[in-house]
PDB file of C-alpha atoms in Angstrom:
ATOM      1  CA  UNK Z 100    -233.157 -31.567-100.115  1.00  0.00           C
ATOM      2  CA  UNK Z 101    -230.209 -29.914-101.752  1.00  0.00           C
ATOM      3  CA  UNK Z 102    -226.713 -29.631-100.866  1.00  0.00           C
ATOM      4  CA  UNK Z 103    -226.810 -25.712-100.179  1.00  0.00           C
ATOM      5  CA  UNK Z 104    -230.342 -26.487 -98.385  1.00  0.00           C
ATOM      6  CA  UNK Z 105    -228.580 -29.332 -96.608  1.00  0.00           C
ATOM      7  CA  UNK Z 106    -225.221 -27.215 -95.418  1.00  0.00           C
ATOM      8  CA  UNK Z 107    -227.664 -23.928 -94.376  1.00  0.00           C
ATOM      9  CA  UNK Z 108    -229.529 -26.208 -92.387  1.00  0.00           C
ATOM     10  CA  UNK Z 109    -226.717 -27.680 -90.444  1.00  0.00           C
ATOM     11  CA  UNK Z 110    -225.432 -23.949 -89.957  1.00  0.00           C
ATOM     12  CA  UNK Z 111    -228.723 -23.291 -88.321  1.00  0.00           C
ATOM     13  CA  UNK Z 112    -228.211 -25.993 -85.917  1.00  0.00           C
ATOM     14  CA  UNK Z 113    -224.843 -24.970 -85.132  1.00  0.00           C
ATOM     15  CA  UNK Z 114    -223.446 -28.552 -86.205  1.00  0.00           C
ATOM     16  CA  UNK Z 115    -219.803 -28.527 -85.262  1.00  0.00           C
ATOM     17  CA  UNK Z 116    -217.091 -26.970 -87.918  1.00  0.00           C
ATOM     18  CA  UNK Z 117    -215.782 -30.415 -88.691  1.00  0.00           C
ATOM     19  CA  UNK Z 118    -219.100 -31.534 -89.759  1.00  0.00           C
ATOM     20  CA  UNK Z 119    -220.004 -28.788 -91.562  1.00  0.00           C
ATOM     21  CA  UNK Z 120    -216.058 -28.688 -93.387  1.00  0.00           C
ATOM     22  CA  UNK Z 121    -217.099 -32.285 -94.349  1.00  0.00           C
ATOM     23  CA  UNK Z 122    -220.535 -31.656 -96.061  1.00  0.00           C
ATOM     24  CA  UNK Z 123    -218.771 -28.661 -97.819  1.00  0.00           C
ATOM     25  CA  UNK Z 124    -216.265 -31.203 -99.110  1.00  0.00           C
ATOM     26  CA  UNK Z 125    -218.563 -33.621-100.133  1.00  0.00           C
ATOM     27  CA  UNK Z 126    -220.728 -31.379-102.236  1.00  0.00           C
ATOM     28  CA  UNK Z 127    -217.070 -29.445-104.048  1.00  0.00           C
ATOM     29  CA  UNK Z 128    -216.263 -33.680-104.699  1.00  0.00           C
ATOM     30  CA  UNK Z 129    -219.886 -34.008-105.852  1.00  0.00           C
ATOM     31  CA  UNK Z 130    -219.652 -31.029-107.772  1.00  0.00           C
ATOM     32  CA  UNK Z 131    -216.104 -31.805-109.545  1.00  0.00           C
ATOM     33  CA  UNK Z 132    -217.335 -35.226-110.286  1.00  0.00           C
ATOM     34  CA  UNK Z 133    -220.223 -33.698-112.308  1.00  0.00           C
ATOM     35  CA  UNK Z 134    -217.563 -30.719-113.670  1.00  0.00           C
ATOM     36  CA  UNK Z 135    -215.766 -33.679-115.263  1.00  0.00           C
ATOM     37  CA  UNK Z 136    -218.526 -35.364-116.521  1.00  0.00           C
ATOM     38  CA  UNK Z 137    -219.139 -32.357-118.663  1.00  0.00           C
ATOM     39  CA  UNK Z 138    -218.080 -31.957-122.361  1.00  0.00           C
ATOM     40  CA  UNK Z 139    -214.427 -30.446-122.492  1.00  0.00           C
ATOM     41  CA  UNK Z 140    -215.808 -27.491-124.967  1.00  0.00           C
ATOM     42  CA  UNK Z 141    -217.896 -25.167-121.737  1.00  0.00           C
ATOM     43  CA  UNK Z 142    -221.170 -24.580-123.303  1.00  0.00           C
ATOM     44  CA  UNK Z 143    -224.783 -23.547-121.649  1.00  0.00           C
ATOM     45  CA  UNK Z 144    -224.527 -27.160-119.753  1.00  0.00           C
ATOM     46  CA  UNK Z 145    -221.713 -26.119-117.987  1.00  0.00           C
ATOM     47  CA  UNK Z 146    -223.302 -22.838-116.501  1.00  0.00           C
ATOM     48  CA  UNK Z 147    -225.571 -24.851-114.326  1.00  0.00           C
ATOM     49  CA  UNK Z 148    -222.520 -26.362-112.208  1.00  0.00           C
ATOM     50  CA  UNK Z 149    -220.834 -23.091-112.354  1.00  0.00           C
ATOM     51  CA  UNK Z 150    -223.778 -21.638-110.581  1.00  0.00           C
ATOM     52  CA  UNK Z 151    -223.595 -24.641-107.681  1.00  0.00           C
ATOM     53  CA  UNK Z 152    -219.711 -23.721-107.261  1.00  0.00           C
ATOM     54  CA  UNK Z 153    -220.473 -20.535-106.264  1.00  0.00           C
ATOM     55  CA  UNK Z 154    -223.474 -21.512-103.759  1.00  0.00           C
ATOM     56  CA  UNK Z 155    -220.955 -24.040-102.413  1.00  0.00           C
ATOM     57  CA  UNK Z 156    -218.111 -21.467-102.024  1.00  0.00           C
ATOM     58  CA  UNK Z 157    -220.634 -18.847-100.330  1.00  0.00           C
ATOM     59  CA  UNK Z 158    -222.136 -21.557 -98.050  1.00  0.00           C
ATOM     60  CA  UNK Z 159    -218.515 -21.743 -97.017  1.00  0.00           C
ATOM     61  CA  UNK Z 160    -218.034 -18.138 -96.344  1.00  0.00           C
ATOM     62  CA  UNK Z 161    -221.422 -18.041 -94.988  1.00  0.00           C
ATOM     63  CA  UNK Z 162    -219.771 -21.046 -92.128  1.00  0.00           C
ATOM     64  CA  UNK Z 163    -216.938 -19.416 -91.351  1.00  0.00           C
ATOM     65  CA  UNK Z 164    -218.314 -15.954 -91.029  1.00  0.00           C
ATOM     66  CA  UNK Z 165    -220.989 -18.126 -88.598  1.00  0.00           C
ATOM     67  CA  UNK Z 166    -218.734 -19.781 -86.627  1.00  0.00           C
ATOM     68  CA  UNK Z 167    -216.493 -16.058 -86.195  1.00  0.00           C
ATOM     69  CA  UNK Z 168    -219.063 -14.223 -85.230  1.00  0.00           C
ATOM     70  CA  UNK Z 169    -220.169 -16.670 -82.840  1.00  0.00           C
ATOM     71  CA  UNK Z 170    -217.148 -17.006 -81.200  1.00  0.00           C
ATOM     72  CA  UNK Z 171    -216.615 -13.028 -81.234  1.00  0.00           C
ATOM     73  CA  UNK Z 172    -220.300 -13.053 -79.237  1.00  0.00           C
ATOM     74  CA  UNK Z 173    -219.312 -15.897 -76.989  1.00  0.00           C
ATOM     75  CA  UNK Z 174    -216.136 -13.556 -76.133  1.00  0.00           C
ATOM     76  CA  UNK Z 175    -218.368 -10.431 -75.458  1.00  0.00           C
ATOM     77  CA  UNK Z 176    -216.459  -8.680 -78.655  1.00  0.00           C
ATOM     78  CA  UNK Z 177    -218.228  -6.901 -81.606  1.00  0.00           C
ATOM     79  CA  UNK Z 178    -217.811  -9.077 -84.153  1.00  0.00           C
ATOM     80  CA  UNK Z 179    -216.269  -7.372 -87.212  1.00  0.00           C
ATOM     81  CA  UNK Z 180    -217.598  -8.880 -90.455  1.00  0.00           C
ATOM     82  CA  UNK Z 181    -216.857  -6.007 -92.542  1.00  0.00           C
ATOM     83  CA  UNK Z 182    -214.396  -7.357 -95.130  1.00  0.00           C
ATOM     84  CA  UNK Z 183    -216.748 -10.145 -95.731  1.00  0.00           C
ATOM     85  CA  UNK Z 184    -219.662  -7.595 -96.572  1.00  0.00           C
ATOM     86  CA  UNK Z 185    -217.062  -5.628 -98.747  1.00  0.00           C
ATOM     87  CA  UNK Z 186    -216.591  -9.114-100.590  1.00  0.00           C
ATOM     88  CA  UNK Z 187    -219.909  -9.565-100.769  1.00  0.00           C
ATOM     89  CA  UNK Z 188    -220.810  -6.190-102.174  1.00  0.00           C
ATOM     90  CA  UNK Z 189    -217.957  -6.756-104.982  1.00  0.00           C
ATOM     91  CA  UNK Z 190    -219.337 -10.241-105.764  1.00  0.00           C
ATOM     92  CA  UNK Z 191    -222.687  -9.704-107.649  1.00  0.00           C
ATOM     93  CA  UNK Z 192    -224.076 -11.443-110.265  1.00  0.00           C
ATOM     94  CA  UNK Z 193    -223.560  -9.661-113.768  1.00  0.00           C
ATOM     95  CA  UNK Z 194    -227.080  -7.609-114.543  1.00  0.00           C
ATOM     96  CA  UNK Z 195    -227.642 -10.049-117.375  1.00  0.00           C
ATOM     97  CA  UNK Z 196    -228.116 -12.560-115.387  1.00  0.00           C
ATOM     98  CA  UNK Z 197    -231.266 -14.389-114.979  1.00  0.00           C
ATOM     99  CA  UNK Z 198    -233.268 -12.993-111.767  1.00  0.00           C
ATOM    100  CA  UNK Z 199    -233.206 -16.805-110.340  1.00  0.00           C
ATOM    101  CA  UNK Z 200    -229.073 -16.375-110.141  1.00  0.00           C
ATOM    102  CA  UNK Z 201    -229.636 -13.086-107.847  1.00  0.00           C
ATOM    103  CA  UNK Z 202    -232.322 -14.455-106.193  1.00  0.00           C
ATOM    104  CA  UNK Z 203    -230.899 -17.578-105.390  1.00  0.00           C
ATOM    105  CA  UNK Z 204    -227.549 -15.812-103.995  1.00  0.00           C
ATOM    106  CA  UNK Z 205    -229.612 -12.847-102.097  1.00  0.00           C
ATOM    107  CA  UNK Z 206    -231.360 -15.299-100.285  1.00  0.00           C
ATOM    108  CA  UNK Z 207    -228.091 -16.982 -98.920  1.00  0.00           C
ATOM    109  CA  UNK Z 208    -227.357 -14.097 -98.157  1.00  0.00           C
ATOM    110  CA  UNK Z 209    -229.640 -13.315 -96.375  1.00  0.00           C
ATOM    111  CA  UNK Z 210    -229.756 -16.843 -94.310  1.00  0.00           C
ATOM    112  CA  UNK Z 211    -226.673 -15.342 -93.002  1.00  0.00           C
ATOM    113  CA  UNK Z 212    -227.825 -11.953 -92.034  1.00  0.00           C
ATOM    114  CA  UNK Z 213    -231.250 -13.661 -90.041  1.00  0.00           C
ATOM    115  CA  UNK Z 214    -228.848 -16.423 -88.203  1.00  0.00           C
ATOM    116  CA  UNK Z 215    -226.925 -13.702 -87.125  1.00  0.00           C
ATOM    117  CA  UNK Z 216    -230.017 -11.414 -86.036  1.00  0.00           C
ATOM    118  CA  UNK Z 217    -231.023 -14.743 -84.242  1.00  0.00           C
ATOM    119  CA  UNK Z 218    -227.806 -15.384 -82.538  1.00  0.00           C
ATOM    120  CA  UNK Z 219    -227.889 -11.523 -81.323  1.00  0.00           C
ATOM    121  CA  UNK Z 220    -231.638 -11.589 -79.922  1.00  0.00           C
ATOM    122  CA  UNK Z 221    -231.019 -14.878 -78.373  1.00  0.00           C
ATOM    123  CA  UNK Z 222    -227.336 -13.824 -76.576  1.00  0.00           C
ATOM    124  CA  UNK Z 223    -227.124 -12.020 -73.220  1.00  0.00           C
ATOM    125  CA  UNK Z 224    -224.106  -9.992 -75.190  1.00  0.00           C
ATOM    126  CA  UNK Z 225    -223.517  -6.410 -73.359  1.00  0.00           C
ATOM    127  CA  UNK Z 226    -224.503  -4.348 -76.571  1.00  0.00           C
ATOM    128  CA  UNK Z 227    -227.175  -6.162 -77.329  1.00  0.00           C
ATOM    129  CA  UNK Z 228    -229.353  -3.231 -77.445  1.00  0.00           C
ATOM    130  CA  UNK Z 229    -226.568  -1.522 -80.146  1.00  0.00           C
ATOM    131  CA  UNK Z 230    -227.088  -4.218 -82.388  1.00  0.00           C
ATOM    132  CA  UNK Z 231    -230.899  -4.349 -82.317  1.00  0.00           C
ATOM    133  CA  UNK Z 232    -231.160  -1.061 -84.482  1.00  0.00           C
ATOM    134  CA  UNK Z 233    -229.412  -2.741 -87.208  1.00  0.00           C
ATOM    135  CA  UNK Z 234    -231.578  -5.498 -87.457  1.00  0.00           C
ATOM    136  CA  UNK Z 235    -234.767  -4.471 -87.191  1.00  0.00           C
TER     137      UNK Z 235
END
């Protein structure tokens, strides 16, 4: 299993932000120590690792915007994730890039969007039945 397999799967099973702040550390170390291990001239080898930054640094976005909205629900609030999805929206893969690069980022994405559809359906939150229309 992969690091950003490895990370989604301890968001699903709402491991603890300390744990989760660790395995996010551990892959970015992982990931320098390859980085470095790369010739100094970037070539084509070097967009590979690029690629695994940015998984890494949305799997981190992806935990905190977890853990907020979580919090927000346990606190009977609407959680309010719009500058994330603003971020998101500005953050896109170039057009030129290969469909695996959007694919692979879409579905993180959307990881995110089906834990929090989960962690709606499954709360007793007082607008529950507001937040159903938007994920269906």
């Amino acid at each position: 299993m992969g690091i950003v397999a490895f990370i989604f799967k301890a968001i699903k099973e709402e491991r603890t932000g300390d744990e989760l702040e660790d395995l996010i550390k551990k892959g970015d170390k992982n990931l320098n120590i390859l980085w470095n291990s790369l010739p100094s001239l970037v070539d084509a080898s070097h967009y590979p690792v690029l690629r695994m930054f940015q998984h890494l640094y949305e799997l981190k976005e992806s935990a905190t915007m977890i853990k907020d909205f979580r919090r927000s629900l346990s606190q009977g609030d609407i959680p309010d994730n719009k500058t994330m999805f603003n971020n998101w929206r500005t953050r896109l893969p170039a057009k030129c890039e290969p469909f695996q690069v959007w694919k692979d980022l879409l579905e993180c994405r959307n990881c995110v969007f089906q834990i929090m559809s989960d962690q709606i359906m499954g709360s007793s939150h007082p607008n529950k039945e507001n937040y159903e229309q938007f994920v269906q």
